[in-house]
């Protein structure tokens, strides 16, 4: 059996919340609350869910940008949540994160030449000439040219900034790349060329992607497997095609029925979309299943017990009291 490149177990990340005057102490924001999944080498693993469900927190906690409150992250078999500083710096080369907002992650005061060279100076022993060469090579790989080296980030379009962000991480020769909303804010034609670039780079550099998005159409096209997150937990996980053709969890059904299609208004896809509602406040999740207040099939157990993520049909994993939501 293929060993996973990433093995995440019961991962939790809680932040200090705002709290209220009457309560005295702030509540905790349970941005991630027990997330377990594996990613296989070479796959594109999608993470979807509404705004605030914890997608970016997941990406950042995997990389150690946030220290996990609890849980384990194994990368190539090693627990990376408890590494020495030195080991963690070395590891940071191998796992890279492409920020949701590429503009803000590129230093506005630096020219592209320096932006691309800096990670190589910090993380490698390459001499100046080798650094220059690698920078040029990666710039070309993402479809930019030497003429861009002396520009500042604000002189680039949104699509070009994505390319720049990619060139920067590719310089370090990563094996796992977390792409956080990699096409948000781009118009459809630019989106298509950037997605194609991701596919090309994946083959060329032997990459594994974690693809975070709330654009289900894009995820369907790009990802081999998919995890659906709701309020800090995975509620359903499986092969992308099976999940789209036969969504089992009521939340997945709601999400898929809300995909806008030509000739159909968003949220009019089926009876599920009727109860579309609002996601819960992460500082005070309802007891039991976090989805029950929006669920059209809710039963008494849903209000009491948090459902575990359990194996279902066709290799699927589902967290629902209704036998995978079909009851
Ligand atoms: N540094 C932080 N401090 C406190 N709370 C945070 C922090 N980062 C995220 N949160 C909270 O954690 C929850 C999950 O946020 P996160 O950014 O992971 O959501 P997301 O799924 O990426 O949303 P979006 O689709 O809007 O990007 C939110 O309630 C958010 O307010
Ligand atoms: Mg996010």
Short mmCIF file of C-alpha atoms in Angstrom, two decimals, residues 10-269:
data_model
loop_
_atom_site.label_atom_id
_atom_site.label_comp_id
_atom_site.label_asym_id
_atom_site.label_seq_id
_atom_site.Cartn_x
_atom_site.Cartn_y
_atom_site.Cartn_z
CA UNK A 10 -7.15 14.54 15.64
CA UNK A 11 -5.75 17.97 14.85
CA UNK A 12 -7.10 20.84 16.94
CA UNK A 13 -6.36 24.54 16.80
CA UNK A 14 -8.20 26.74 19.25
CA UNK A 15 -7.78 30.51 19.39
CA UNK A 16 -8.62 32.90 22.16
CA UNK A 17 -12.01 34.41 21.35
CA UNK A 18 -13.40 37.82 22.12
CA UNK A 19 -15.64 36.65 24.99
CA UNK A 20 -18.18 38.83 26.71
CA UNK A 21 -18.05 41.16 29.68
CA UNK A 22 -20.59 39.09 31.61
CA UNK A 23 -18.75 35.82 31.16
CA UNK A 24 -15.49 37.26 32.43
CA UNK A 25 -13.11 35.09 30.47
CA UNK A 26 -12.99 34.87 26.70
CA UNK A 27 -14.41 31.81 24.99
CA UNK A 28 -12.29 29.73 22.68
CA UNK A 29 -12.64 29.81 18.93
CA UNK A 30 -12.50 26.17 17.90
CA UNK A 31 -11.22 26.82 14.38
CA UNK A 32 -10.08 23.19 14.03
CA UNK A 33 -11.61 20.63 16.29
CA UNK A 34 -10.47 17.08 15.66
CA UNK A 35 -9.45 16.75 12.00
CA UNK A 36 -8.13 13.41 10.71
CA UNK A 37 -7.15 12.63 7.11
CA UNK A 38 -4.33 11.35 4.92
CA UNK A 39 -2.86 12.65 1.68
CA UNK A 40 -1.17 10.29 -0.76
CA UNK A 41 1.91 11.26 -2.78
CA UNK A 42 1.05 12.86 -6.11
CA UNK A 43 -2.62 13.49 -5.41
CA UNK A 44 -4.52 16.75 -5.31
CA UNK A 45 -6.51 16.65 -2.10
CA UNK A 46 -9.30 19.21 -1.93
CA UNK A 47 -10.61 20.93 1.19
CA UNK A 48 -13.95 22.71 0.81
CA UNK A 49 -16.45 24.42 3.07
CA UNK A 50 -18.03 27.77 3.78
CA UNK A 51 -16.11 30.84 4.88
CA UNK A 52 -14.85 30.49 8.46
CA UNK A 53 -15.05 26.67 8.63
CA UNK A 54 -11.30 26.44 9.29
CA UNK A 55 -9.71 25.78 5.88
CA UNK A 56 -6.90 28.33 6.14
CA UNK A 57 -6.31 27.44 9.80
CA UNK A 58 -5.90 23.83 8.70
CA UNK A 59 -3.36 24.80 6.01
CA UNK A 60 -1.40 27.02 8.37
CA UNK A 61 -1.41 24.49 11.22
CA UNK A 62 -0.13 21.75 8.91
CA UNK A 63 2.84 23.91 8.11
CA UNK A 64 3.57 25.00 11.64
CA UNK A 65 2.61 28.63 10.94
CA UNK A 66 0.20 27.97 13.83
CA UNK A 67 1.18 25.62 16.65
CA UNK A 68 -1.52 22.97 17.05
CA UNK A 69 -3.50 22.93 20.30
CA UNK A 70 -3.61 19.12 20.05
CA UNK A 71 -3.08 16.31 17.58
CA UNK A 72 -0.45 14.94 15.27
CA UNK A 73 0.80 15.81 11.79
CA UNK A 74 3.07 13.21 10.20
CA UNK A 75 4.95 14.20 7.06
CA UNK A 76 6.71 11.33 5.30
CA UNK A 77 6.28 9.30 8.49
CA UNK A 78 7.68 11.89 10.95
CA UNK A 79 5.63 13.80 13.50
CA UNK A 80 6.36 17.38 12.54
CA UNK A 81 4.50 19.13 15.33
CA UNK A 82 7.29 18.53 17.80
CA UNK A 83 10.46 19.17 15.82
CA UNK A 84 13.53 21.07 16.92
CA UNK A 85 13.86 24.53 15.39
CA UNK A 86 16.62 23.37 13.06
CA UNK A 87 14.69 20.36 11.81
CA UNK A 88 11.62 22.50 11.34
CA UNK A 89 13.52 25.03 9.19
CA UNK A 90 14.74 22.21 6.95
CA UNK A 91 11.25 20.82 6.73
CA UNK A 92 9.79 24.17 5.79
CA UNK A 93 11.48 23.79 2.43
CA UNK A 94 9.54 20.63 1.74
CA UNK A 95 6.07 21.88 2.61
CA UNK A 96 5.03 25.19 1.17
CA UNK A 97 1.94 27.35 1.55
CA UNK A 98 0.60 29.62 -1.16
CA UNK A 99 -1.30 32.36 0.62
CA UNK A 100 -4.95 33.15 0.02
CA UNK A 101 -3.97 36.75 -0.77
CA UNK A 102 -0.77 36.61 -2.80
CA UNK A 103 -0.35 40.40 -2.93
CA UNK A 104 -0.05 40.74 0.83
CA UNK A 105 2.44 37.88 1.12
CA UNK A 106 4.92 39.56 -1.24
CA UNK A 107 6.98 42.35 0.31
CA UNK A 108 5.86 45.54 -1.51
CA UNK A 109 9.25 47.23 -0.96
CA UNK A 110 11.26 44.51 -2.67
CA UNK A 111 11.82 43.89 -6.33
CA UNK A 112 11.01 40.47 -7.71
CA UNK A 113 14.71 39.58 -7.91
CA UNK A 114 15.05 39.88 -4.14
CA UNK A 115 11.65 38.33 -3.36
CA UNK A 116 12.61 35.17 -5.22
CA UNK A 117 16.22 35.02 -4.07
CA UNK A 118 15.59 35.54 -0.36
CA UNK A 119 14.20 32.07 0.52
CA UNK A 120 17.17 30.50 -1.27
CA UNK A 121 19.63 32.62 0.68
CA UNK A 122 17.92 31.67 3.97
CA UNK A 123 17.29 28.01 3.34
CA UNK A 124 20.10 26.81 1.07
CA UNK A 125 23.89 26.98 0.68
CA UNK A 126 23.71 27.96 -2.98
CA UNK A 127 26.22 30.58 -4.11
CA UNK A 128 25.06 33.82 -5.70
CA UNK A 129 25.38 32.56 -9.21
CA UNK A 130 23.40 29.40 -8.49
CA UNK A 131 20.72 31.48 -6.75
CA UNK A 132 20.43 33.74 -9.79
CA UNK A 133 20.14 30.75 -12.04
CA UNK A 134 17.46 29.03 -9.96
CA UNK A 135 15.44 32.26 -9.78
CA UNK A 136 15.49 32.61 -13.57
CA UNK A 137 14.59 28.97 -14.04
CA UNK A 138 11.56 29.14 -11.71
CA UNK A 139 10.41 32.44 -13.17
CA UNK A 140 10.39 30.80 -16.59
CA UNK A 141 8.58 27.74 -15.19
CA UNK A 142 5.64 29.92 -14.14
CA UNK A 143 5.58 31.79 -17.45
CA UNK A 144 7.31 35.02 -16.38
CA UNK A 145 10.46 36.45 -17.93
CA UNK A 146 13.69 38.20 -16.97
CA UNK A 147 12.09 41.57 -17.64
CA UNK A 148 9.97 41.00 -14.51
CA UNK A 149 12.97 40.73 -12.21
CA UNK A 150 13.31 44.45 -11.64
CA UNK A 151 9.60 45.13 -10.99
CA UNK A 152 7.77 45.51 -7.67
CA UNK A 153 4.79 43.24 -6.79
CA UNK A 154 2.23 46.02 -7.23
CA UNK A 155 3.28 46.30 -10.87
CA UNK A 156 1.85 42.82 -11.51
CA UNK A 157 -1.72 41.80 -12.27
CA UNK A 158 -3.55 39.41 -9.93
CA UNK A 159 -2.77 36.43 -12.16
CA UNK A 160 0.90 37.40 -12.41
CA UNK A 161 1.10 37.76 -8.63
CA UNK A 162 -0.10 34.16 -8.30
CA UNK A 163 2.64 33.11 -10.70
CA UNK A 164 5.17 35.03 -8.66
CA UNK A 165 4.00 33.39 -5.43
CA UNK A 166 4.38 30.01 -7.08
CA UNK A 167 7.85 30.79 -8.44
CA UNK A 168 8.94 31.78 -4.95
CA UNK A 169 7.93 28.51 -3.35
CA UNK A 170 9.14 26.37 -6.27
CA UNK A 171 12.64 27.77 -5.80
CA UNK A 172 12.85 25.66 -2.62
CA UNK A 173 11.91 22.44 -4.40
CA UNK A 174 8.94 21.47 -2.17
CA UNK A 175 7.13 18.15 -2.32
CA UNK A 176 3.83 19.22 -0.71
CA UNK A 177 2.16 22.51 -1.60
CA UNK A 178 -0.89 23.92 0.18
CA UNK A 179 -2.78 26.15 -2.24
CA UNK A 180 -5.18 28.38 -0.30
CA UNK A 181 -8.01 29.72 -2.51
CA UNK A 182 -5.54 29.85 -5.39
CA UNK A 183 -7.91 31.36 -7.92
CA UNK A 184 -10.05 33.69 -5.82
CA UNK A 185 -10.32 37.19 -7.21
CA UNK A 186 -9.23 36.16 -10.70
CA UNK A 187 -11.50 36.41 -13.71
CA UNK A 188 -12.56 33.18 -15.35
CA UNK A 189 -10.08 33.20 -18.23
CA UNK A 190 -7.10 33.94 -15.97
CA UNK A 191 -8.39 31.30 -13.56
CA UNK A 192 -8.26 28.71 -16.34
CA UNK A 193 -4.64 29.49 -17.26
CA UNK A 194 -3.55 29.44 -13.62
CA UNK A 195 -5.26 26.09 -13.04
CA UNK A 196 -3.53 24.69 -16.09
CA UNK A 197 -0.23 26.00 -14.74
CA UNK A 198 -0.84 24.15 -11.43
CA UNK A 199 -1.36 20.91 -13.34
CA UNK A 200 1.77 21.41 -15.46
CA UNK A 201 3.94 22.26 -12.45
CA UNK A 202 2.59 19.30 -10.50
CA UNK A 203 3.77 16.89 -13.19
CA UNK A 204 7.01 18.66 -13.86
CA UNK A 205 8.12 19.00 -10.23
CA UNK A 206 6.45 15.90 -8.80
CA UNK A 207 4.26 17.85 -6.39
CA UNK A 208 1.41 16.86 -4.09
CA UNK A 209 -1.26 19.52 -3.59
CA UNK A 210 -3.69 20.34 -0.84
CA UNK A 211 -6.19 22.49 -2.69
CA UNK A 212 -8.30 24.73 -0.42
CA UNK A 213 -11.28 26.39 -2.03
CA UNK A 214 -14.93 27.21 -1.69
CA UNK A 215 -15.33 27.07 -5.46
CA UNK A 216 -16.78 23.60 -5.92
CA UNK A 217 -16.61 23.66 -9.71
CA UNK A 218 -12.87 24.29 -9.60
CA UNK A 219 -12.36 21.65 -6.93
CA UNK A 220 -14.30 19.11 -8.97
CA UNK A 221 -11.99 19.70 -11.89
CA UNK A 222 -8.72 19.69 -9.96
CA UNK A 223 -8.98 17.24 -7.07
CA UNK A 224 -8.81 13.45 -6.91
CA UNK A 225 -10.16 13.33 -3.36
CA UNK A 226 -12.02 15.79 -1.26
CA UNK A 227 -12.73 16.64 2.39
CA UNK A 228 -15.82 18.69 3.20
CA UNK A 229 -15.36 20.78 6.34
CA UNK A 230 -18.05 22.20 8.55
CA UNK A 231 -17.37 24.23 11.69
CA UNK A 232 -13.83 22.99 12.28
CA UNK A 233 -14.44 19.32 11.46
CA UNK A 234 -14.50 17.07 8.40
CA UNK A 235 -18.07 15.89 7.77
CA UNK A 236 -17.48 13.90 4.59
CA UNK A 237 -14.43 12.72 2.66
CA UNK A 238 -13.97 10.58 -0.44
CA UNK A 239 -13.25 10.37 -4.17
CA UNK A 240 -14.29 13.62 -5.83
CA UNK A 241 -16.40 12.02 -8.56
CA UNK A 242 -18.32 9.79 -6.12
CA UNK A 243 -18.85 12.65 -3.74
CA UNK A 244 -20.32 14.90 -6.43
CA UNK A 245 -22.44 12.17 -7.98
CA UNK A 246 -23.76 10.84 -4.68
CA UNK A 247 -23.17 13.24 -1.80
CA UNK A 248 -24.17 11.55 1.46
CA UNK A 249 -23.83 14.04 4.30
CA UNK A 250 -26.73 16.53 4.37
CA UNK A 251 -24.21 19.40 4.42
CA UNK A 252 -22.41 18.12 1.32
CA UNK A 253 -25.80 17.79 -0.36
CA UNK A 254 -26.60 21.35 0.60
CA UNK A 255 -23.28 22.64 -0.75
CA UNK A 256 -23.62 20.79 -4.04
CA UNK A 257 -27.23 21.80 -4.55
CA UNK A 258 -26.20 25.43 -4.05
CA UNK A 259 -23.67 25.42 -6.93
CA UNK A 260 -24.86 28.04 -9.41
CA UNK A 261 -25.64 26.56 -12.82
CA UNK A 262 -26.77 28.12 -16.06
CA UNK A 263 -30.54 28.58 -15.99
CA UNK A 264 -30.71 27.88 -12.26
CA UNK A 265 -30.55 30.36 -9.41
CA UNK A 266 -28.11 29.56 -6.59
CA UNK A 267 -29.82 27.68 -3.80
CA UNK A 268 -32.63 26.29 -5.92
CA UNK A 269 -31.05 22.94 -6.68
#
